PDB file of C-alpha atoms in Angstrom:
ATOM      1  CA  UNK H 261     119.961 108.236  92.979  1.00 38.00           C
ATOM      2  CA  UNK H 262     118.915 111.697  92.204  1.00 37.00           C
ATOM      3  CA  UNK H 263     115.591 112.325  90.520  1.00 39.00           C
ATOM      4  CA  UNK H 264     116.211 113.546  86.953  1.00 38.00           C
ATOM      5  CA  UNK H 265     113.854 114.978  84.317  1.00 38.00           C
ATOM      6  CA  UNK H 266     111.930 112.395  82.307  1.00 40.00           C
ATOM      7  CA  UNK H 267     113.736 113.370  79.058  1.00 41.00           C
ATOM      8  CA  UNK H 268     117.103 114.747  78.257  1.00 43.00           C
ATOM      9  CA  UNK H 269     118.846 116.103  75.112  1.00 45.00           C
ATOM     10  CA  UNK H 270     121.602 114.127  73.652  1.00 43.00           C
ATOM     11  CA  UNK H 271     120.074 110.650  73.340  1.00 42.00           C
ATOM     12  CA  UNK H 272     119.969 109.178  69.775  1.00 46.00           C
ATOM     13  CA  UNK H 273     116.821 109.416  67.805  1.00 50.00           C
ATOM     14  CA  UNK H 274     114.342 106.600  67.397  1.00 52.00           C
ATOM     15  CA  UNK H 275     111.265 105.096  69.070  1.00 57.00           C
ATOM     16  CA  UNK H 276     109.051 107.334  66.783  1.00 61.00           C
ATOM     17  CA  UNK H 277     106.153 104.891  67.270  1.00 60.00           C
ATOM     18  CA  UNK H 278     105.594 106.479  70.551  1.00 66.00           C
ATOM     19  CA  UNK H 279     104.983 109.981  69.285  1.00 70.00           C
ATOM     20  CA  UNK H 280     101.425 109.145  68.617  1.00 74.00           C
ATOM     21  CA  UNK H 281     100.913 108.716  72.346  1.00 76.00           C
ATOM     22  CA  UNK H 282     101.733 112.433  72.849  1.00 76.00           C
ATOM     23  CA  UNK H 283      98.916 113.322  70.542  1.00 78.00           C
ATOM     24  CA  UNK H 284      96.381 110.989  72.209  1.00 82.00           C
ATOM     25  CA  UNK H 285      97.383 112.132  75.907  1.00 82.00           C
ATOM     26  CA  UNK H 286      98.148 115.854  75.750  1.00 78.00           C
ATOM     27  CA  UNK H 287      99.472 117.209  78.956  1.00 77.00           C
ATOM     28  CA  UNK H 288     100.648 113.762  80.195  1.00 78.00           C
ATOM     29  CA  UNK H 289     104.215 114.311  79.280  1.00 78.00           C
ATOM     30  CA  UNK H 290     106.528 116.792  80.797  1.00 80.00           C
ATOM     31  CA  UNK H 291     108.481 117.414  77.624  1.00 78.00           C
ATOM     32  CA  UNK H 292     107.086 116.691  74.120  1.00 72.00           C
ATOM     33  CA  UNK H 293     110.499 115.815  72.781  1.00 72.00           C
ATOM     34  CA  UNK H 294     114.209 115.889  73.782  1.00 73.00           C
ATOM     35  CA  UNK H 295     114.745 119.402  72.410  1.00 79.00           C
ATOM     36  CA  UNK H 296     112.453 120.825  75.101  1.00 81.00           C
ATOM     37  CA  UNK H 297     114.416 119.003  77.835  1.00 85.00           C
ATOM     38  CA  UNK H 298     117.410 120.093  79.802  1.00 89.00           C
ATOM     39  CA  UNK H 299     120.744 118.924  78.459  1.00 91.00           C
ATOM     40  CA  UNK H 300     121.735 115.514  79.759  1.00 92.00           C
ATOM     41  CA  UNK H 301     125.355 116.478  80.565  1.00 95.00           C
ATOM     42  CA  UNK H 302     124.364 119.590  82.577  1.00 95.00           C
ATOM     43  CA  UNK H 303     121.664 117.567  84.586  1.00 95.00           C
ATOM     44  CA  UNK H 304     124.331 114.947  85.406  1.00 97.00           C
ATOM     45  CA  UNK H 305     126.902 117.581  86.412  1.00 97.00           C
ATOM     46  CA  UNK H 306     124.545 119.486  88.670  1.00 97.00           C
ATOM     47  CA  UNK H 307     123.259 116.422  90.247  1.00 97.00           C
ATOM     48  CA  UNK H 308     126.802 115.051  90.917  1.00 98.00           C
ATOM     49  CA  UNK H 309     128.132 118.329  92.130  1.00 97.00           C
ATOM     50  CA  UNK H 310     125.505 118.753  94.819  1.00 97.00           C
ATOM     51  CA  UNK H 311     126.111 115.325  96.419  1.00 97.00           C
ATOM     52  CA  UNK H 312     128.608 114.109  99.014  1.00 97.00           C
ATOM     53  CA  UNK H 313     131.750 112.634  97.715  1.00 97.00           C
ATOM     54  CA  UNK H 314     131.599 108.914  96.935  1.00 97.00           C
ATOM     55  CA  UNK H 315     127.737 108.720  97.557  1.00 97.00           C
ATOM     56  CA  UNK H 316     126.013 108.620  94.195  1.00 97.00           C
ATOM     57  CA  UNK H 317     124.935 105.392  92.607  1.00 97.00           C
ATOM     58  CA  UNK H 318     124.245 106.188  88.819  1.00 97.00           C
ATOM     59  CA  UNK H 319     121.626 103.886  87.201  1.00 95.00           C
ATOM     60  CA  UNK H 320     121.373 104.036  83.465  1.00 93.00           C
ATOM     61  CA  UNK H 321     118.893 102.477  81.036  1.00 88.00           C
ATOM     62  CA  UNK H 322     119.232 102.817  77.324  1.00 87.00           C
ATOM     63  CA  UNK H 323     122.157 103.855  75.098  1.00 91.00           C
ATOM     64  CA  UNK H 324     125.326 104.933  76.816  1.00 94.00           C
ATOM     65  CA  UNK H 325     125.825 108.118  74.635  1.00 93.00           C
ATOM     66  CA  UNK H 326     125.097 110.494  77.626  1.00 94.00           C
ATOM     67  CA  UNK H 327     127.482 108.633  79.884  1.00 96.00           C
ATOM     68  CA  UNK H 328     130.333 109.040  77.387  1.00 96.00           C
ATOM     69  CA  UNK H 329     129.240 112.718  77.001  1.00 96.00           C
ATOM     70  CA  UNK H 330     129.536 113.219  80.831  1.00 97.00           C
ATOM     71  CA  UNK H 331     132.975 111.738  80.952  1.00 98.00           C
ATOM     72  CA  UNK H 332     134.218 113.926  78.207  1.00 97.00           C
ATOM     73  CA  UNK H 333     132.663 117.140  79.620  1.00 97.00           C
ATOM     74  CA  UNK H 334     134.816 120.058  80.650  1.00 97.00           C
ATOM     75  CA  UNK H 335     134.875 121.964  83.860  1.00 96.00           C
ATOM     76  CA  UNK H 336     132.427 124.760  84.129  1.00 97.00           C
ATOM     77  CA  UNK H 337     130.563 127.061  86.440  1.00 96.00           C
ATOM     78  CA  UNK H 338     128.825 123.966  87.907  1.00 97.00           C
ATOM     79  CA  UNK H 339     132.036 122.353  88.906  1.00 97.00           C
ATOM     80  CA  UNK H 340     135.829 123.100  87.981  1.00 97.00           C
ATOM     81  CA  UNK H 341     136.331 119.305  87.611  1.00 98.00           C
ATOM     82  CA  UNK H 342     136.056 117.700  84.214  1.00 97.00           C
ATOM     83  CA  UNK H 343     133.634 114.922  83.781  1.00 97.00           C
ATOM     84  CA  UNK H 344     135.817 111.930  84.518  1.00 98.00           C
ATOM     85  CA  UNK H 345     137.220 113.573  87.703  1.00 98.00           C
ATOM     86  CA  UNK H 346     133.865 114.613  88.834  1.00 98.00           C
ATOM     87  CA  UNK H 347     132.533 111.079  88.420  1.00 98.00           C
ATOM     88  CA  UNK H 348     135.555 109.751  90.289  1.00 98.00           C
ATOM     89  CA  UNK H 349     134.935 112.106  93.171  1.00 98.00           C
ATOM     90  CA  UNK H 350     131.201 111.819  93.515  1.00 98.00           C
ATOM     91  CA  UNK H 351     130.051 108.318  92.110  1.00 98.00           C
ATOM     92  CA  UNK H 352     130.160 105.141  94.282  1.00 97.00           C
ATOM     93  CA  UNK H 353     129.346 102.949  91.289  1.00 97.00           C
ATOM     94  CA  UNK H 354     127.438 102.807  88.065  1.00 97.00           C
ATOM     95  CA  UNK H 355     124.628 100.235  87.532  1.00 96.00           C
ATOM     96  CA  UNK H 356     124.110  99.881  83.725  1.00 94.00           C
ATOM     97  CA  UNK H 357     121.390  98.048  81.929  1.00 90.00           C
ATOM     98  CA  UNK H 358     123.710  96.675  79.143  1.00 89.00           C
ATOM     99  CA  UNK H 359     125.457  93.762  77.420  1.00 87.00           C
ATOM    100  CA  UNK H 360     124.586  90.133  76.826  1.00 85.00           C
ATOM    101  CA  UNK H 361     127.210  87.684  77.988  1.00 79.00           C
ATOM    102  CA  UNK H 362     128.771  85.712  76.338  1.00 76.00           C
ATOM    103  CA  UNK H 363     127.532  86.985  72.925  1.00 74.00           C
ATOM    104  CA  UNK H 364     128.117  90.620  73.617  1.00 70.00           C
ATOM    105  CA  UNK H 365     125.560  92.132  71.167  1.00 79.00           C
ATOM    106  CA  UNK H 366     122.677  93.838  73.095  1.00 85.00           C
ATOM    107  CA  UNK H 367     120.389  96.766  72.093  1.00 84.00           C
ATOM    108  CA  UNK H 368     121.494  99.298  74.603  1.00 84.00           C
ATOM    109  CA  UNK H 369     125.094  98.796  73.886  1.00 89.00           C
ATOM    110  CA  UNK H 370     124.727  98.329  70.134  1.00 87.00           C
ATOM    111  CA  UNK H 371     122.659 101.468  69.807  1.00 86.00           C
ATOM    112  CA  UNK H 372     125.727 103.651  70.000  1.00 90.00           C
ATOM    113  CA  UNK H 373     128.474 101.083  70.044  1.00 91.00           C
ATOM    114  CA  UNK H 374     131.283 103.710  70.009  1.00 93.00           C
ATOM    115  CA  UNK H 375     130.030 105.558  73.136  1.00 94.00           C
ATOM    116  CA  UNK H 376     129.471 102.305  74.812  1.00 93.00           C
ATOM    117  CA  UNK H 377     133.147 101.232  74.321  1.00 94.00           C
ATOM    118  CA  UNK H 378     134.421 104.589  75.554  1.00 96.00           C
ATOM    119  CA  UNK H 379     132.014 104.831  78.563  1.00 96.00           C
ATOM    120  CA  UNK H 380     132.603 101.344  79.750  1.00 95.00           C
ATOM    121  CA  UNK H 381     136.341 101.646  79.151  1.00 96.00           C
ATOM    122  CA  UNK H 382     136.991 104.987  80.671  1.00 97.00           C
ATOM    123  CA  UNK H 383     134.481 104.983  83.630  1.00 98.00           C
ATOM    124  CA  UNK H 384     136.670 105.459  86.836  1.00 98.00           C
ATOM    125  CA  UNK H 385     134.522 103.778  89.487  1.00 98.00           C
ATOM    126  CA  UNK H 386     133.202 100.190  89.740  1.00 97.00           C
ATOM    127  CA  UNK H 387     130.431  99.198  87.169  1.00 96.00           C
ATOM    128  CA  UNK H 388     127.706  96.726  87.755  1.00 95.00           C
ATOM    129  CA  UNK H 389     126.148  95.266  84.665  1.00 91.00           C
ATOM    130  CA  UNK H 390     122.659  94.124  84.648  1.00 88.00           C
ATOM    131  CA  UNK H 391     123.074  91.800  81.790  1.00 85.00           C
ATOM    132  CA  UNK H 392     120.185  91.039  79.345  1.00 82.00           C
ATOM    133  CA  UNK H 393     119.752  87.516  80.490  1.00 79.00           C
ATOM    134  CA  UNK H 394     119.129  88.528  84.056  1.00 77.00           C
ATOM    135  CA  UNK H 395     115.769  89.961  83.167  1.00 71.00           C
ATOM    136  CA  UNK H 396     114.944  88.496  79.886  1.00 67.00           C
ATOM    137  CA  UNK H 397     112.165  86.363  81.396  1.00 63.00           C
ATOM    138  CA  UNK H 398     110.682  89.011  83.719  1.00 65.00           C
ATOM    139  CA  UNK H 399     107.891  90.730  81.590  1.00 61.00           C
ATOM    140  CA  UNK H 400     106.071  93.604  83.008  1.00 67.00           C
ATOM    141  CA  UNK H 401     102.865  95.062  81.921  1.00 70.00           C
ATOM    142  CA  UNK H 402     100.329  92.261  82.075  1.00 65.00           C
ATOM    143  CA  UNK H 403      98.771  93.437  85.282  1.00 70.00           C
ATOM    144  CA  UNK H 404      98.008  96.937  84.001  1.00 75.00           C
ATOM    145  CA  UNK H 405      96.686  95.525  80.566  1.00 68.00           C
ATOM    146  CA  UNK H 406      94.209  93.361  82.484  1.00 64.00           C
ATOM    147  CA  UNK H 407      93.326  95.983  84.985  1.00 72.00           C
ATOM    148  CA  UNK H 408      90.275  98.394  84.724  1.00 78.00           C
ATOM    149  CA  UNK H 409      92.559 101.491  84.447  1.00 83.00           C
ATOM    150  CA  UNK H 410      91.417 103.783  81.526  1.00 82.00           C
ATOM    151  CA  UNK H 411      93.131 106.543  79.593  1.00 83.00           C
ATOM    152  CA  UNK H 412      96.540 105.332  80.326  1.00 83.00           C
ATOM    153  CA  UNK H 413      99.478 105.653  77.841  1.00 81.00           C
ATOM    154  CA  UNK H 414     101.460 102.964  79.754  1.00 80.00           C
ATOM    155  CA  UNK H 415      98.523 100.550  79.200  1.00 78.00           C
ATOM    156  CA  UNK H 416      98.317 101.433  75.602  1.00 76.00           C
ATOM    157  CA  UNK H 417     101.995 100.602  75.001  1.00 73.00           C
ATOM    158  CA  UNK H 418     101.700  97.174  76.640  1.00 71.00           C
ATOM    159  CA  UNK H 419      98.568  96.271  74.876  1.00 66.00           C
ATOM    160  CA  UNK H 420     100.307  96.628  71.563  1.00 59.00           C
ATOM    161  CA  UNK H 421     102.929  94.086  72.585  1.00 61.00           C
ATOM    162  CA  UNK H 422     100.922  91.123  71.626  1.00 65.00           C
ATOM    163  CA  UNK H 423     100.516  87.948  73.655  1.00 69.00           C
ATOM    164  CA  UNK H 424     102.520  87.091  76.776  1.00 73.00           C
ATOM    165  CA  UNK H 425     103.654  83.481  77.245  1.00 79.00           C
ATOM    166  CA  UNK H 426     105.262  81.928  80.357  1.00 82.00           C
ATOM    167  CA  UNK H 427     107.348  78.953  81.017  1.00 87.00           C
ATOM    168  CA  UNK H 428     110.616  77.411  82.273  1.00 87.00           C
ATOM    169  CA  UNK H 429     113.882  76.867  80.570  1.00 85.00           C
ATOM    170  CA  UNK H 430     116.296  74.049  81.311  1.00 85.00           C
ATOM    171  CA  UNK H 431     119.665  72.757  80.169  1.00 82.00           C
ATOM    172  CA  UNK H 432     120.767  69.119  80.634  1.00 84.00           C
ATOM    173  CA  UNK H 433     124.320  68.068  80.701  1.00 81.00           C
ATOM    174  CA  UNK H 434     125.244  64.717  79.055  1.00 79.00           C
ATOM    175  CA  UNK H 435     128.657  63.379  79.284  1.00 82.00           C
ATOM    176  CA  UNK H 436     130.753  63.562  76.134  1.00 81.00           C
ATOM    177  CA  UNK H 437     128.020  65.537  74.390  1.00 82.00           C
ATOM    178  CA  UNK H 438     126.879  69.246  74.034  1.00 83.00           C
ATOM    179  CA  UNK H 439     124.175  70.217  76.411  1.00 85.00           C
ATOM    180  CA  UNK H 440     120.520  69.313  75.772  1.00 89.00           C
ATOM    181  CA  UNK H 441     118.175  72.323  75.737  1.00 88.00           C
ATOM    182  CA  UNK H 442     114.551  72.135  76.781  1.00 88.00           C
ATOM    183  CA  UNK H 443     111.664  74.573  77.292  1.00 90.00           C
ATOM    184  CA  UNK H 444     108.135  74.165  78.544  1.00 92.00           C
ATOM    185  CA  UNK H 445     105.691  77.094  77.888  1.00 89.00           C
ATOM    186  CA  UNK H 446     102.108  78.042  77.654  1.00 89.00           C
ATOM    187  CA  UNK H 447     100.088  80.985  76.412  1.00 83.00           C
ATOM    188  CA  UNK H 448      98.398  83.256  76.903  1.00 80.00           C
ATOM    189  CA  UNK H 449     100.044  83.579  80.465  1.00 77.00           C
ATOM    190  CA  UNK H 450      96.973  84.972  82.138  1.00 74.00           C
ATOM    191  CA  UNK H 451      94.512  82.475  80.651  1.00 76.00           C
ATOM    192  CA  UNK H 452      96.395  79.536  79.333  1.00 85.00           C
ATOM    193  CA  UNK H 453      95.038  77.892  76.144  1.00 87.00           C
ATOM    194  CA  UNK H 454      98.032  76.192  74.660  1.00 91.00           C
ATOM    195  CA  UNK H 455     101.063  74.395  76.211  1.00 93.00           C
ATOM    196  CA  UNK H 456     104.187  73.278  74.365  1.00 92.00           C
ATOM    197  CA  UNK H 457     107.341  71.428  75.385  1.00 92.00           C
ATOM    198  CA  UNK H 458     110.528  71.214  73.405  1.00 92.00           C
ATOM    199  CA  UNK H 459     113.802  69.215  73.873  1.00 91.00           C
ATOM    200  CA  UNK H 460     116.672  69.739  71.499  1.00 91.00           C
ATOM    201  CA  UNK H 461     119.477  67.168  71.754  1.00 89.00           C
ATOM    202  CA  UNK H 462     122.846  68.865  71.884  1.00 85.00           C
ATOM    203  CA  UNK H 463     121.037  72.255  71.321  1.00 83.00           C
ATOM    204  CA  UNK H 464     122.922  74.269  73.815  1.00 82.00           C
ATOM    205  CA  UNK H 465     120.793  76.293  76.362  1.00 78.00           C
ATOM    206  CA  UNK H 466     117.176  76.147  76.837  1.00 79.00           C
ATOM    207  CA  UNK H 467     116.845  79.944  76.586  1.00 80.00           C
ATOM    208  CA  UNK H 468     118.662  80.366  73.206  1.00 81.00           C
ATOM    209  CA  UNK H 469     117.420  77.391  71.323  1.00 84.00           C
ATOM    210  CA  UNK H 470     114.420  75.528  72.827  1.00 86.00           C
ATOM    211  CA  UNK H 471     112.485  78.608  74.064  1.00 87.00           C
ATOM    212  CA  UNK H 472     112.435  80.293  70.555  1.00 87.00           C
ATOM    213  CA  UNK H 473     111.099  77.120  69.073  1.00 89.00           C
ATOM    214  CA  UNK H 474     108.234  76.917  71.594  1.00 89.00           C
ATOM    215  CA  UNK H 475     107.544  80.519  70.970  1.00 85.00           C
ATOM    216  CA  UNK H 476     107.170  79.910  67.304  1.00 88.00           C
ATOM    217  CA  UNK H 477     104.893  77.064  67.966  1.00 90.00           C
ATOM    218  CA  UNK H 478     102.700  79.036  70.337  1.00 88.00           C
ATOM    219  CA  UNK H 479     102.567  81.914  67.919  1.00 85.00           C
ATOM    220  CA  UNK H 480     101.314  79.632  65.142  1.00 86.00           C
ATOM    221  CA  UNK H 481      98.613  78.129  67.444  1.00 87.00           C
ATOM    222  CA  UNK H 482      97.573  81.699  68.397  1.00 80.00           C
ATOM    223  CA  UNK H 483      97.568  82.802  64.821  1.00 78.00           C
ATOM    224  CA  UNK H 484     100.160  85.548  65.454  1.00 72.00           C
ATOM    225  CA  UNK H 485     103.642  86.337  64.200  1.00 69.00           C
ATOM    226  CA  UNK H 486     106.297  85.058  66.640  1.00 67.00           C
ATOM    227  CA  UNK H 487     107.579  88.693  67.332  1.00 64.00           C
ATOM    228  CA  UNK H 488     104.155  89.300  68.895  1.00 60.00           C
ATOM    229  CA  UNK H 489     104.457  86.544  71.444  1.00 70.00           C
ATOM    230  CA  UNK H 490     106.713  87.545  74.338  1.00 66.00           C
ATOM    231  CA  UNK H 491     107.804  85.570  77.225  1.00 61.00           C
ATOM    232  CA  UNK H 492     109.213  82.415  75.737  1.00 43.00           C
ATOM    233  CA  UNK H 493     112.295  84.213  74.586  1.00 44.00           C
ATOM    234  CA  UNK H 494     113.218  87.410  72.717  1.00 38.00           C
ATOM    235  CA  UNK H 495     116.415  86.025  71.434  1.00 38.00           C
ATOM    236  CA  UNK H 496     116.611  83.878  68.290  1.00 34.00           C
ATOM    237  CA  UNK H 497     119.478  81.799  67.178  1.00 32.00           C
TER     238      UNK H 497
END
């Protein structure tokens, strides 16, 4: 994958809460906002045009707006090929952080649903979806929060995320009945203080029913809102 700038124009607005970090850490950010960054489509077209045919693996995180814009771009002085033809010629595959099977709704695809539909429908090479459920229980950040690192915007972001829980989901099959859901979790993950186990008869999967229940119990025990306890599950049903 080619190295791209840390921000590009064209992405939908939002995430305004992170603007305070720019004020606290002047000089740490290459671009203060997307208006100062290169245009996303131009960055993609230049990166693709410069690479051997069929050699590029595109990895995307976030909304798919720029992927749609790339496909719909016209030929220019960078390449006479339109966006879809350029992708077909240069890209081996696209790995997208998107979707949530089987429910469908997921933040990155819902954020600009129209662009997501067009990009996923019209992309001319193979697509690998890194589904929400693949990484839903893999939480990063605890190591840096517990480290001695100082003056770090990354550490500040994770410190504001609340308490991290840990645990294990399970789904039991019972003949003639819906699946039994279970989850065993504890928190805080780094220095456990509370543990909770939950079994829901005919509750479906552990991740979508038992885990949220455990998270709510752990949050109550810790005196926090459930949304500030991560790790048990980030999906409510």
